[in-house]
Short mmCIF file of C-alpha atoms in Angstrom, two decimals:
data_model
loop_
_atom_site.label_atom_id
_atom_site.label_comp_id
_atom_site.label_asym_id
_atom_site.label_seq_id
_atom_site.Cartn_x
_atom_site.Cartn_y
_atom_site.Cartn_z
CA MET A 28 5.59 113.56 139.36
CA SER A 29 8.23 112.91 136.70
CA PHE A 30 10.44 109.85 136.11
CA SER A 31 13.60 109.85 134.25
CA VAL A 32 14.56 106.64 132.29
CA LEU A 33 18.33 105.99 131.71
CA SER A 34 19.37 104.81 128.31
CA PRO A 35 21.12 101.62 127.88
CA ALA A 36 24.26 103.37 127.25
CA ALA A 37 23.94 105.48 130.44
CA ARG A 38 23.25 102.37 132.43
CA LEU A 39 26.47 100.63 131.05
CA ARG A 40 28.33 103.73 132.03
CA GLY A 41 27.02 103.34 135.55
CA PHE A 42 28.42 99.78 135.74
CA ARG A 43 31.76 100.58 133.98
CA PRO A 44 34.82 99.45 135.76
CA ALA A 45 36.88 102.15 137.16
CA TRP A 46 39.97 101.04 135.04
CA LEU A 47 38.25 101.68 131.83
CA SER A 48 39.04 105.42 132.53
CA PRO A 49 42.33 106.33 130.33
CA LYS A 50 44.15 107.89 133.35
CA VAL A 51 43.22 104.79 135.68
CA PHE A 52 44.11 102.34 132.98
CA ARG A 53 47.54 103.90 132.30
CA THR A 54 48.29 103.89 136.14
CA GLU A 55 47.13 100.29 136.52
CA LEU A 56 49.15 99.34 133.26
CA LEU A 57 52.36 100.77 134.35
CA ALA A 58 51.91 99.54 137.94
CA GLY A 59 51.37 95.95 136.56
CA LEU A 60 54.57 96.14 134.45
CA VAL A 61 56.64 97.36 137.47
CA VAL A 62 55.23 94.72 139.75
CA GLY A 63 55.75 91.99 137.04
CA LEU A 64 59.38 92.95 136.90
CA ALA A 65 59.81 93.06 140.68
CA LEU A 66 58.21 89.57 141.03
CA ILE A 67 61.01 87.94 138.94
CA PRO A 68 63.90 88.01 141.28
CA GLU A 69 61.88 87.11 144.35
CA ALA A 70 60.01 84.22 142.77
CA ILE A 71 63.41 82.74 141.50
CA SER A 72 64.82 83.34 145.16
CA PHE A 73 61.97 81.50 146.76
CA SER A 74 62.44 78.58 144.26
CA VAL A 75 66.01 78.25 145.59
CA ILE A 76 64.66 78.08 149.09
CA VAL A 77 62.24 75.32 148.25
CA GLY A 78 64.76 73.47 146.02
CA VAL A 79 62.83 73.42 142.76
CA ASP A 80 63.59 74.84 139.32
CA PRO A 81 63.33 78.70 139.12
CA ALA A 82 60.57 78.34 136.40
CA ILE A 83 58.34 76.91 139.18
CA GLY A 84 58.49 79.99 141.29
CA LEU A 85 57.72 82.14 138.23
CA PHE A 86 54.70 79.97 137.31
CA THR A 87 53.47 80.23 140.87
CA SER A 88 53.61 83.99 140.89
CA PHE A 89 51.81 84.03 137.46
CA THR A 90 48.95 81.82 138.48
CA MET A 91 48.52 83.31 141.91
CA ALA A 92 48.38 86.89 140.68
CA VAL A 93 46.06 86.17 137.78
CA VAL A 94 43.62 83.99 139.75
CA ILE A 95 43.54 86.23 142.79
CA SER A 96 42.79 89.24 140.58
CA VAL A 97 39.50 87.53 139.90
CA VAL A 98 38.54 85.78 142.96
CA GLY A 99 40.15 87.77 145.80
CA GLY A 100 38.54 90.15 148.09
CA ARG A 101 41.19 92.99 148.15
CA PRO A 102 41.56 94.94 144.85
CA ALA A 103 45.22 95.91 143.95
CA MET A 104 46.78 93.39 146.45
CA ILE A 105 49.49 91.28 144.88
CA SER A 106 49.62 87.39 145.67
CA ALA A 107 52.42 85.43 144.39
CA ALA A 108 55.28 83.11 145.60
CA THR A 109 56.36 84.13 149.05
CA GLY A 110 59.09 83.33 151.52
CA ALA A 111 56.71 82.42 154.37
CA VAL A 112 55.05 79.68 152.38
CA ALA A 113 58.33 78.62 150.70
CA LEU A 114 59.87 78.07 154.25
CA VAL A 115 56.80 75.90 155.27
CA VAL A 116 56.82 73.60 152.16
CA ALA A 117 60.70 73.31 151.70
CA PRO A 118 61.17 70.57 154.20
CA LEU A 119 58.34 68.48 152.55
CA ASN A 120 60.00 68.78 149.13
CA ARG A 121 63.36 67.87 150.49
CA GLN A 122 62.22 64.66 152.43
CA HIS A 123 59.35 63.43 150.08
CA GLY A 124 59.91 64.93 146.71
CA PHE A 125 58.11 67.50 144.30
CA GLY A 126 54.85 65.49 144.03
CA TYR A 127 54.06 65.75 147.70
CA LEU A 128 54.82 69.48 147.62
CA ILE A 129 52.18 69.96 144.90
CA ALA A 130 49.72 67.81 146.90
CA ALA A 131 50.30 69.89 149.99
CA VAL A 132 49.69 73.08 147.96
CA VAL A 133 46.38 71.78 146.69
CA LEU A 134 45.30 70.55 150.11
CA GLY A 135 46.49 73.87 151.59
CA GLY A 136 44.12 75.64 149.22
CA VAL A 137 41.23 73.31 150.27
CA PHE A 138 41.95 74.26 153.96
CA GLN A 139 41.97 77.92 153.22
CA ILE A 140 38.56 77.66 151.57
CA VAL A 141 37.19 75.85 154.58
CA LEU A 142 38.87 78.26 157.07
CA GLY A 143 37.45 81.24 155.08
CA ALA A 144 34.00 79.75 155.04
CA LEU A 145 34.17 79.20 158.68
CA GLY A 146 34.91 82.84 159.21
CA VAL A 147 38.51 82.67 160.38
CA ALA A 148 39.01 86.21 158.86
CA LYS A 149 36.95 87.55 161.73
CA LEU A 150 39.73 86.61 164.11
CA LEU A 151 41.70 89.51 162.49
CA ARG A 152 39.91 91.93 164.86
CA PHE A 153 41.68 90.36 167.83
CA VAL A 154 45.22 91.37 166.48
CA PRO A 155 46.17 94.56 168.33
CA ARG A 156 47.36 97.81 166.38
CA SER A 157 50.80 97.37 168.09
CA VAL A 158 51.06 93.85 166.51
CA MET A 159 50.06 95.40 163.14
CA VAL A 160 52.78 98.03 163.34
CA GLY A 161 55.21 95.30 164.28
CA PHE A 162 54.13 93.13 161.36
CA VAL A 163 54.56 95.96 158.95
CA ASN A 164 57.94 97.01 160.28
CA SER A 165 59.25 93.40 160.44
CA LEU A 166 58.26 92.79 156.85
CA ALA A 167 60.03 96.05 155.86
CA VAL A 168 63.04 94.71 157.70
CA LEU A 169 62.86 91.40 156.08
CA VAL A 170 62.51 92.84 152.63
CA PHE A 171 65.60 95.06 153.26
CA MET A 172 67.64 92.11 154.62
CA ALA A 173 66.83 90.07 151.56
CA GLN A 174 68.71 92.54 149.51
CA VAL A 175 71.94 92.31 151.62
CA PRO A 176 73.16 89.23 149.94
CA GLU A 177 72.85 90.94 146.61
CA LEU A 178 75.37 93.46 147.76
CA HIS A 179 77.86 90.89 149.14
CA ASP A 180 81.03 89.88 147.15
CA VAL A 181 79.84 91.53 143.93
CA PRO A 182 81.66 93.83 141.33
CA TRP A 183 82.16 97.28 142.52
CA PRO A 184 79.86 99.01 139.96
CA VAL A 185 76.95 97.39 141.66
CA TYR A 186 77.14 99.94 144.49
CA PRO A 187 76.94 103.09 142.41
CA LEU A 188 74.10 101.51 140.35
CA VAL A 189 72.04 100.81 143.49
CA VAL A 190 72.70 104.41 144.76
CA GLY A 191 71.73 105.72 141.33
CA GLY A 192 68.58 103.77 141.22
CA ILE A 193 67.51 105.01 144.66
CA ALA A 194 68.26 108.56 143.71
CA LEU A 195 66.27 108.26 140.49
CA MET A 196 63.25 106.78 142.51
CA VAL A 197 63.58 109.75 145.08
CA LEU A 198 63.97 112.47 142.51
CA PHE A 199 62.02 111.51 139.47
CA PRO A 200 58.60 111.96 141.09
CA ARG A 201 59.39 115.67 141.46
CA VAL A 202 59.52 115.79 137.76
CA THR A 203 56.55 113.76 136.80
CA ARG A 204 54.41 111.00 138.32
CA ALA A 205 52.86 110.01 135.00
CA VAL A 206 55.35 107.07 134.76
CA PRO A 207 56.23 105.04 137.92
CA ALA A 208 59.69 105.96 139.16
CA PRO A 209 60.67 102.25 139.75
CA LEU A 210 60.09 101.46 136.03
CA VAL A 211 62.14 104.54 135.10
CA SER A 212 65.02 103.34 137.32
CA ILE A 213 64.97 99.74 136.00
CA VAL A 214 64.95 100.98 132.30
CA ILE A 215 67.81 103.50 132.74
CA LEU A 216 69.98 101.27 134.69
CA THR A 217 69.45 98.51 132.26
CA ALA A 218 70.33 100.78 129.37
CA ILE A 219 73.42 102.00 131.18
CA THR A 220 74.90 98.53 131.95
CA VAL A 221 74.11 97.19 128.40
CA ALA A 222 75.42 100.25 126.57
CA ALA A 223 78.61 100.42 128.56
CA GLY A 224 79.06 96.73 128.76
CA ILE A 225 79.22 96.78 132.60
CA ALA A 226 79.64 93.21 133.89
CA VAL A 227 77.30 92.91 136.99
CA PRO A 228 74.96 90.23 138.19
CA THR A 229 71.72 90.10 136.07
CA VAL A 230 68.32 88.47 136.45
CA GLY A 231 69.51 85.88 133.98
CA ASP A 232 72.27 84.83 136.24
CA ARG A 233 69.45 83.68 138.91
CA GLY A 234 68.19 81.05 136.71
CA GLU A 235 66.73 80.16 133.38
CA LEU A 236 63.55 81.87 132.59
CA PRO A 237 60.40 79.73 131.28
CA SER A 238 59.98 79.46 127.54
CA SER A 239 56.23 78.20 127.65
CA LEU A 240 53.06 78.48 129.77
CA PRO A 241 52.61 75.82 132.57
CA VAL A 242 50.40 72.75 131.85
CA PRO A 243 47.79 71.60 134.35
CA GLY A 244 47.89 68.10 135.89
CA LEU A 245 47.45 66.07 139.09
CA PRO A 246 50.14 65.68 141.69
CA ASP A 247 52.34 62.56 140.96
CA VAL A 248 51.68 60.74 144.41
CA PRO A 249 49.81 57.74 145.50
CA PHE A 250 46.39 58.73 146.73
CA THR A 251 46.44 56.88 150.00
CA PRO A 252 45.92 57.55 153.76
CA ASP A 253 49.61 57.63 154.29
CA THR A 254 50.10 60.30 151.68
CA LEU A 255 47.36 62.37 153.43
CA THR A 256 48.96 62.01 156.91
CA THR A 257 52.30 62.98 155.47
CA VAL A 258 51.00 66.07 153.43
CA ALA A 259 48.21 67.34 155.87
CA PRO A 260 50.47 68.99 158.55
CA TYR A 261 52.45 70.89 156.02
CA ALA A 262 49.29 71.84 154.16
CA LEU A 263 47.63 73.10 157.24
CA ALA A 264 50.67 75.14 158.21
CA MET A 265 50.83 76.59 154.81
CA ALA A 266 47.10 77.42 154.79
CA LEU A 267 47.45 79.20 158.23
CA VAL A 268 50.64 81.13 157.46
CA GLY A 269 49.40 82.24 153.93
CA LEU A 270 45.99 83.38 155.38
CA MET A 271 47.67 85.26 158.24
CA GLU A 272 50.03 87.16 155.89
CA SER A 273 47.31 87.85 153.24
CA LEU A 274 44.76 89.10 155.75
CA MET A 275 47.33 91.31 157.36
CA THR A 276 48.44 92.73 154.13
CA ALA A 277 44.87 93.25 153.07
CA LYS A 278 44.08 95.14 156.45
CA LEU A 279 47.24 97.26 155.58
CA VAL A 280 46.05 98.18 152.07
CA ASP A 281 42.61 99.02 153.51
CA ASP A 282 44.22 101.48 155.77
CA ILE A 283 46.42 102.99 152.98
CA THR A 284 43.53 103.28 150.61
CA ASP A 285 40.72 104.19 153.12
CA THR A 286 38.60 101.43 151.70
CA ARG A 287 37.13 98.24 153.04
CA SER A 288 37.59 94.67 151.53
CA SER A 289 35.97 91.26 152.19
CA LYS A 290 38.32 89.34 154.31
CA THR A 291 36.25 86.26 154.03
CA ARG A 292 36.22 86.45 150.10
CA GLU A 293 40.04 87.07 150.29
CA SER A 294 40.56 83.96 152.46
CA ILE A 295 38.46 81.71 150.00
CA GLY A 296 40.04 83.40 147.00
CA GLN A 297 43.62 82.48 148.41
CA GLY A 298 42.45 78.86 148.70
CA ILE A 299 41.17 78.84 145.02
CA ALA A 300 44.38 80.47 143.83
CA ASN A 301 46.54 77.97 145.64
CA ILE A 302 44.46 75.05 144.25
CA VAL A 303 44.84 76.28 140.68
CA THR A 304 48.59 77.03 141.33
CA GLY A 305 49.11 73.49 142.68
CA LEU A 306 47.21 71.93 139.62
CA PHE A 307 49.54 73.85 137.41
CA GLY A 308 52.79 72.67 139.15
CA GLY A 309 53.23 75.71 141.39
CA MET A 310 54.70 75.73 144.90
CA GLY A 311 52.05 77.83 146.58
CA GLY A 312 51.85 81.54 147.70
CA CYS A 313 49.92 84.19 149.27
CA ALA A 314 49.81 88.05 149.43
CA VAL A 315 53.25 89.76 149.19
CA ILE A 316 53.79 92.84 151.03
CA GLY A 317 56.79 94.15 148.98
CA GLN A 318 55.14 94.04 145.52
CA THR A 319 51.83 95.16 147.10
CA MET A 320 53.46 98.31 148.36
CA ILE A 321 55.13 98.86 145.05
CA ASN A 322 51.55 98.53 143.32
CA VAL A 323 49.55 100.39 145.88
CA ARG A 324 51.66 103.07 147.46
CA VAL A 325 54.50 103.60 144.87
CA SER A 326 52.72 103.24 141.69
CA GLY A 327 49.20 104.28 142.95
CA ALA A 328 47.19 101.40 141.62
CA ARG A 329 43.81 100.58 143.05
CA THR A 330 41.99 98.01 140.92
CA ARG A 331 42.05 94.42 140.13
CA LEU A 332 43.54 95.17 136.63
CA SER A 333 46.99 95.87 138.02
CA THR A 334 47.01 92.60 139.82
CA PHE A 335 45.94 90.57 136.74
CA LEU A 336 48.53 92.47 134.54
CA ALA A 337 51.35 91.85 137.03
CA GLY A 338 50.88 88.09 136.48
CA ALA A 339 50.29 88.54 132.75
CA PHE A 340 53.32 90.67 132.27
CA LEU A 341 55.41 88.37 134.42
CA MET A 342 54.85 85.51 131.93
CA VAL A 343 55.07 87.80 128.83
CA LEU A 344 58.33 89.26 130.14
CA CYS A 345 59.77 85.70 130.73
CA ILE A 346 58.41 83.95 127.66
CA VAL A 347 58.49 86.70 124.97
CA PHE A 348 61.09 89.14 126.25
CA GLY A 349 63.25 86.60 128.18
CA PRO A 350 66.53 87.70 126.65
CA VAL A 351 65.99 91.29 127.44
CA VAL A 352 64.60 90.59 130.90
CA SER A 353 67.62 88.44 131.62
CA ARG A 354 69.89 91.42 131.07
CA ILE A 355 68.25 93.65 133.76
CA PRO A 356 70.98 94.20 136.48
CA MET A 357 70.08 92.81 139.92
CA ALA A 358 71.16 96.30 141.32
CA ALA A 359 68.11 97.83 139.63
CA LEU A 360 65.76 95.59 141.48
CA VAL A 361 67.76 95.84 144.60
CA ALA A 362 67.29 99.46 144.56
CA VAL A 363 63.47 99.22 144.02
CA MET A 364 63.14 96.80 146.98
CA VAL A 365 65.28 99.01 149.22
CA MET A 366 62.88 101.74 148.56
CA VAL A 367 59.94 99.49 149.11
CA SER A 368 61.24 98.54 152.57
CA VAL A 369 61.89 102.26 153.48
CA ALA A 370 58.30 103.29 152.34
CA ALA A 371 56.74 100.19 154.15
CA PHE A 372 58.38 100.85 157.51
CA ASP A 373 56.43 102.92 159.98
CA TRP A 374 58.99 105.40 160.92
CA HIS A 375 56.47 107.18 163.14
CA SER A 376 56.35 104.17 165.40
CA ILE A 377 59.95 104.58 166.47
CA ALA A 378 60.11 108.35 166.70
CA PRO A 379 61.37 109.61 170.05
CA ARG A 380 58.20 111.73 170.57
CA THR A 381 55.93 108.58 169.76
CA LEU A 382 57.98 106.43 172.16
CA ARG A 383 57.64 108.87 174.97
CA ARG A 384 53.91 109.07 174.75
CA MET A 385 53.17 105.49 173.87
CA PRO A 386 52.45 102.97 176.84
CA ALA A 387 55.51 100.84 177.47
CA GLY A 388 53.56 97.77 176.84
CA GLU A 389 52.55 98.78 173.36
CA THR A 390 56.11 99.47 172.47
CA LEU A 391 57.19 96.15 173.91
CA VAL A 392 54.62 94.28 171.94
CA MET A 393 55.68 96.03 168.61
CA MET A 394 59.32 95.28 169.31
CA VAL A 395 58.79 91.65 170.26
CA THR A 396 56.67 91.22 167.14
CA VAL A 397 59.50 92.43 164.96
CA VAL A 398 62.20 90.52 166.76
CA CYS A 399 60.21 87.18 166.48
CA VAL A 400 59.50 87.62 162.74
CA VAL A 401 62.98 88.77 161.82
CA VAL A 402 64.69 85.89 163.85
CA THR A 403 62.32 83.09 162.69
CA HIS A 404 61.55 84.65 159.26
CA ASN A 405 58.16 83.39 160.01
CA LEU A 406 55.37 86.05 160.05
CA ALA A 407 52.88 83.63 162.02
CA VAL A 408 55.17 83.31 164.88
CA GLY A 409 55.65 87.06 165.36
CA VAL A 410 52.03 87.73 165.06
CA VAL A 411 50.87 84.94 167.50
CA VAL A 412 53.64 85.93 170.07
CA GLY A 413 52.90 89.58 169.81
CA THR A 414 49.16 89.00 170.22
CA VAL A 415 49.60 86.86 173.28
CA ILE A 416 51.85 89.26 175.04
CA ALA A 417 49.32 92.06 174.23
CA MET A 418 46.62 90.07 175.76
CA VAL A 419 48.63 89.26 178.93
CA ILE A 420 49.42 93.05 179.27
CA PHE A 421 45.81 93.79 178.70
CA ALA A 422 44.64 91.29 181.27
CA ARG A 423 47.20 92.63 183.86
CA ARG A 424 46.13 96.10 183.28
CA VAL A 425 42.35 95.35 183.57
CA ALA A 426 42.93 93.14 186.57
CA ARG A 427 44.30 96.01 188.48
CA LEU A 428 40.96 98.09 188.07
CA ALA A 429 39.15 95.51 190.18
CA ASP A 430 38.84 96.89 193.78
CA VAL A 431 37.17 96.09 196.97
CA THR A 432 35.94 98.64 199.73
CA THR A 433 34.24 98.01 202.91
CA VAL A 434 31.50 99.80 205.01
CA THR A 435 30.57 98.36 208.41
CA ASP A 436 27.16 99.28 209.81
CA SER A 437 26.90 101.43 212.73
CA GLY A 438 25.51 98.69 214.94
CA GLY A 439 28.54 96.48 213.94
CA ASP A 440 26.39 93.52 212.99
CA ARG A 441 26.75 93.74 209.39
CA ILE A 442 29.57 94.53 206.86
CA VAL A 443 29.14 95.55 203.11
CA TYR A 444 31.90 94.75 200.70
CA THR A 445 31.67 96.89 197.41
CA VAL A 446 33.38 95.21 194.57
CA THR A 447 34.15 97.33 191.36
CA GLY A 448 35.60 96.46 188.19
CA GLU A 449 35.92 93.50 185.80
CA LEU A 450 36.06 90.03 187.42
CA PHE A 451 37.86 87.43 185.33
CA PHE A 452 40.59 84.86 185.87
CA ALA A 453 43.37 87.60 186.30
CA SER A 454 41.51 89.65 188.88
CA ALA A 455 39.45 86.96 190.60
CA ASN A 456 42.31 85.09 191.98
CA ASP A 457 43.33 88.11 194.19
CA LEU A 458 39.59 88.59 195.26
CA VAL A 459 39.63 85.93 197.88
CA THR A 460 42.47 87.66 199.89
CA ARG A 461 40.51 90.93 200.18
CA PHE A 462 38.10 89.63 202.92
CA GLY A 463 38.43 89.60 206.74
CA TYR A 464 36.90 86.13 207.37
CA ALA A 465 37.87 85.77 211.06
CA THR A 466 37.08 89.41 212.13
CA ASP A 467 33.95 90.26 210.11
CA PRO A 468 30.52 90.33 211.84
CA ASP A 469 28.07 87.59 211.31
CA ARG A 470 26.35 89.04 208.37
CA VAL A 471 28.39 89.91 205.13
CA VAL A 472 26.97 91.62 202.03
CA ILE A 473 29.10 91.53 198.76
CA ASP A 474 27.71 94.27 196.50
CA LEU A 475 28.53 93.72 192.86
CA SER A 476 26.48 96.54 191.37
CA ALA A 477 29.74 98.04 189.97
CA ALA A 478 31.26 94.82 188.84
CA HIS A 479 30.90 92.36 186.00
CA ILE A 480 31.56 88.61 186.09
CA TRP A 481 33.08 87.23 183.02
CA ASP A 482 34.16 83.61 183.62
CA ALA A 483 34.16 80.49 185.81
CA SER A 484 37.18 81.62 187.72
CA SER A 485 35.17 84.60 189.07
CA VAL A 486 32.35 82.30 190.18
CA ALA A 487 34.82 79.89 191.78
CA ALA A 488 36.40 82.78 193.80
CA LEU A 489 32.91 83.91 195.03
CA ASP A 490 32.08 80.37 195.99
CA ALA A 491 35.34 80.11 197.83
CA ILE A 492 34.60 83.36 199.78
CA THR A 493 31.17 82.19 200.69
CA THR A 494 32.52 78.73 201.93
CA LYS A 495 35.21 80.42 204.09
CA TYR A 496 32.46 82.45 205.79
CA GLU A 497 30.02 79.67 206.23
CA GLN A 498 32.80 77.55 207.87
CA ARG A 499 32.87 80.24 210.42
CA GLY A 500 29.09 80.22 210.86
CA LYS A 501 28.54 83.49 209.03
CA THR A 502 26.06 84.29 206.31
CA VAL A 503 26.95 85.91 203.02
CA GLU A 504 24.59 87.59 200.59
CA ILE A 505 25.63 88.54 197.05
CA VAL A 506 23.62 91.56 195.60
CA GLY A 507 23.61 93.83 192.68
CA LEU A 508 24.53 91.42 189.92
CA ASN A 509 23.63 92.55 186.38
CA GLU A 510 21.71 90.12 184.10
CA PRO A 511 24.75 88.43 182.37
CA SER A 512 26.68 88.10 185.65
CA ALA A 513 23.54 86.71 187.50
CA GLU A 514 23.09 84.11 184.75
CA ILE A 515 26.65 82.83 184.74
CA HIS A 516 26.64 82.88 188.62
CA LYS A 517 23.37 80.93 188.81
CA THR A 518 24.58 78.29 186.25
CA LEU A 519 27.98 77.70 187.84
CA SER A 520 27.73 78.59 191.53
CA GLY A 521 28.29 75.35 193.50
CA GLU A 522 29.37 73.26 190.60
CA LEU A 523 33.08 74.34 190.59
CA THR A 524 34.46 73.65 194.04
CA GLY A 525 32.53 70.66 195.11
CA SER A 526 31.87 72.32 198.47
CA HIS A 527 28.07 72.55 198.13
#
């Protein structure tokens, strides 16, 4: 028997991060640069929604991306300032001021850590695929809709610039994929507008870029129970919306990359990132689908390095290269985001062939999810409504599978009812009507060998059936219960109707 001993250098190579490979490092570096650029206009836009200085949104995206790159559970996913969180905290900022907003962000981060530790991420398995598809499609629609204002009431050169940017991103990958097409598009369009002196809206027109790094500090609010009661509802809403969007995005990236990630770690990581962001004066955030798609699907990034560099480049671009970044035409970034929305949308889900084969209920759930998200601009509303409708459709479908058949003995003194299917609240309510209480013989057998009792509603229905027969002087015998069904029946029978 022989043993091989690895040298220290060989052991180090075994633990070497994937991004140390020159090819991977280049991909991650360029992806981080593109995402850093793409974060700028959205961060500024979300600052406007909340009613704070544009620098606040940029600081938020910086701290969220850098922190989540270390503590998050999903490599290559981008977290930053988002519209979903901005919509939740905006009323608090308008009514009570910036200090209360910061307090809500910190408390929201604490809630996310607690929810993550309690295993809330496991609830993601209850979200049906049709809701996931609706989630992705609605995000793609929202990303596209967010670009429409950038094309309204603008100088005419904006339109050919956007078309040219889209054409570059479609055609350039056919030449080479060594450099991300979005980065090429941004550089070329910026060079054209600057060299030709074309007057079009630029990043600088959206707000002043920060000139220094953020400084940590505590929220400027009185630490009293009144403050807590004011802040807590917004903090909890922000925590839930942020986790939902982050976990759904993580699941999407898992599917794209054929890898698994820790949703519990992601939940706790989002909380830590929001606490740090709040202490640095940020307005809170979560995973962002648009920039994540740029990073993962368009640029091909797969590691935490791209997420870290996206945040780092964002600050470097703003602080060091602010004058240059300010001159980037908004048309270039609009073109990038339009391509992101097109790439993110699941076109297969609305193809005529798919719609013909897909059950009508699945299509309905997907469409309702999209409509709810687009109308409310709230991802949580769409996901919750879509999931509830999917569960109702599933319950109705399963309820129809419950059936009752009868066999009367040749002597006519006994009848056997055979119940098949799943017995729960949706199917059990109809069960009581399937028996002939007045005409049946004196002995009744209910055979549940092919059925399963799931809840108290089913036990209550069986009790009601038994009671109706006993009132007519007839005996009922329930047979064939499997072990779980027998246990729930033994525990609850006679305790629900008050008839025994």
